[in-house]
Structures are given as structure tokens and as C-alpha cells.
């Protein structure tokens, strides 16, 4: 995996300290605990283990819809009514060839299917089968990332946005899912495209993705914490 | 296992008196009961444990149902629902703030863990575990245990108010908390975290799933509350002022009537 995306793999070694620290460290003991939690997790994950994958018999009878389930957004509803035929995903920022992907373009990339447990930070969990394009392959299709790239930012419908670092970007299970349990991803679960970042809690798995931006710093984006949930006060690293 | 070491007499006149003469009764009244390590770690534990409990309750109230296995969500067969006990989902959600809860739970967990490691290393190194916390073989005999249980259910017991080492039941409950309860709470906590479950997949196998770990973690919270209630009650019965002072200053006044 790392060999197939040398531009991404190189960053794992050059941007080492980013791997162990969140982009912004909160003040006081909470910030110290954040750094301890993230660096401990990442040290234990230094060989990039996969999150557990389950057999089909473990798939939950239904997958919950939670939080934002049907965005009240005119343009989005237009795409829903057109079955996302005219929907397109701009991928920009620090990629070699910024471009747009139609849903068909994304589905044409080599797909990965994984049966994993979605772990919501609220307390619930459910096992489902996700099908999608590995994020690293999508970035490669945009010419790969530039050497200074450190984070990938996902912009969703409404004010939702989220970001992950290169350690998660290069992970094989980090996919942009368009399928849930063998069907098209339903609107309630983030159609047409949602992020699966299996080693972090539900709130990092942003739904209704509209655009992707590769950056070297999160400082200039919105409130600078790297996501709407971390703007609220959740820890940017959602591993626990 | 040798006899537990007797607490040191701190009065200097008693220490100087190495002859066979009995020490003056005044000198026998104060003993050094708790070491620095025990006292400092105890009070850090009170703060970290208090925050762990409060923040844990906040996290639970934002999803007040428990399940068994890997899967559990609203609508899935639950083994416990707070709504069955008179507090609806919405009412519980009003009381709980999981964002505050998560931030303070993980922060106080680190404080608790680091404090616990300091305590454990010190206690293993100095023999505190072996000499004061771990019950001796003869203490575990049925006759000795039943005598202690009988004594325990008397409200006023000179043996309790004058004790300068832990009773067998006390040793057993402290040892359980240190060597069984805390490790299990740590592991059931980590099993719920996707980052740790990915790195250590045996955590999920050990408990049979994330929801099982969450349920055991919640049962553990009840055990913790019971421990604290009994612990505080015992302190009150054994001399609230004298015992609390000993956990602050280290010095314990042996009551007159017990000498």
C-alpha cells in the first residue's frame, strides 16, 4: 500500500511528530491528556494494524441513522432527486493535479469492501459492510499529494467539515464509502459519499462529503481546530 | 509471610528508650500510620476517581442503555434501559453532557493511571503490598475470618478504632480494588476505544465485544460507588477525625481505652 503511493508514504517518515500530536493542542491538563492519548494510540498502531473485520453473520439488522440524516440544502436535495448523476467531488489544495470526480469516476477506482464496527462516541456501535474507494487511490488519481501535504480536509453539507492526518490517509481501510451492506449508501447515512476511518470514533466519519482539500496546516480553515466537532470541543483525535 | 511490621512510634523519647523499661504511656499515644506515598496517592485518587465517576455518569446519561456483544444501538435488544427505571431518554440527555464527560474522563483517567503506577511501583519496591496490603495465610483461616466478621458488625469496636494495621477484610477489599478492579476497569475502558481495539484486537476477544466491555465498565462503576460508600462508612466508625487526620498528616493517635 505504501509502495503504491510513494508521495503519501514519504510523509509518514518526514512528518513523524504530526503523527503523535493533534494539530492544535488544547490548554491545561486536557491538552496534555490529548497528547498522551494520541501518542500512545499511534505508538501502538506504529505497524498500521487494520481495525477488526467481521464475518457477514455479524452485520447488524439495521444500521442506525444519527445526527445529520437529511440535509435541508436545496442543492443537495437537487442531487438526491437526480440520483447524484450531476454530482461532482472537487479534490484540490496540495495535490499535483487538482480535479473533479463524478460518482462514476470514484466507483471506477479499485474498490475495497470491509465489514467493520462503527463506534459512535455517544456509546452505540453497529457492524456493517462498507464499499468504497481507498482515499489514497483517489489522491493518487489526482496526481498524488505534494511533499508539504499534512492533512486532508473533508467539507460536507451545511457547516460540517472534518480532517485527518496522513497516518490515517495512507491506511488501507480509510475509504470513501458509496455502498452500505451491498446497496447504494442511503441518504440517512451520508449519500453519496462518506468517510470511513475505522480506527476513530463515529464523529470523524463525516457524511455527505462535497469537496476534499489537501493542506499543510489547518490554521486558516474555519476556527482552525480541524473539524466542526473539535470546534464544538471534542478532541480532534477520535481514537478513544 | 512474616508478621506485619509494627508501626513506628514517632515520639522521640520512646525511640531513644532502648532499654527494657516500658515507654511512658504518653509516648505510646501517637504512631506513624501512613507513608507519604500512601497519603499523596490516596488524595490524588480521590480527585481523579471523583472526576472519573462524575464524567462517566455524564457519558452514560447521553446513551442510557446497555447491550451485550459487539452491537448495540437504540432499538437493538438492550439488557438495561434507564427509561425502564423512570428516566426517559430525553430527560437523561438533558442531564448528561458527553462532550464535557469525555474530555474530563480521559484527562482524569491519565491522572489516575500515572498516580496508580507511582503507587504500585513504590508499594512493590518498599514491601507495602507484601507487608501491609496482602493478607497473611493465617488471617485467611475460616476461624480468623469469622471472628473478624463478627467484630465488624458491632457499631462500637475498640479493635477497630485502635487498629494500626489493616484488618483482613480491609486487606482483601483493598487488594481486590488494586489488583483486580482497576486493571479490569482500564481494560474494559480501552476495549471501547477504536484506536486501542485496532492495536490490541485481543481486547475485543477478552470481553466478547465492545458493548459487553461497556456494560462491564458500567457495572464496575456501581462496584466503585459501593466501595466508596463502605470505605467512608468504615472511616466514620473507626474514628472520622483520627483516621482522616492520619491520612493527611500520617500520624495516628491510638485511643486511650485501647492501650
Coordinates of C-alpha atoms in Angstrom, one line a residue, chain A residues 3 15 25 31 37 89 101 104 106 117 130 134 145 147 150 160 162 166-167 169 171-172 179 211-212 218 236:
Chain A
X3 CA 4.8 1.5 -2.0
X15 CA 6.0 14.3 9.2
X25 CA -3.1 21.3 21.5
X31 CA -4.4 19.2 26.2
X37 CA -3.9 9.6 24.3
X89 CA -16.4 16.0 -6.0
X101 CA -14.5 13.3 -9.7
X104 CA -18.9 7.1 -11.6
X106 CA -15.0 7.2 -7.9
X117 CA -17.8 -1.9 13.7
X130 CA -18.9 -0.7 3.6
X134 CA -9.5 4.0 -0.8
X145 CA -0.1 14.9 -2.9
X147 CA 5.5 16.9 -0.2
X150 CA -0.1 17.1 6.1
X160 CA -19.9 20.1 8.6
X162 CA -13.6 17.2 9.3
X166 CA -1.5 11.4 6.7
X167 CA -1.2 8.5 9.1
X169 CA -4.9 8.8 4.9
X171 CA -4.3 3.4 5.9
X172 CA -5.9 0.7 3.6
X179 CA -22.0 1.4 -0.6
X211 CA -15.3 18.5 -1.5
X212 CA -11.8 17.5 -0.5
X218 CA -5.4 23.6 9.4
X236 CA -9.7 16.3 17.2

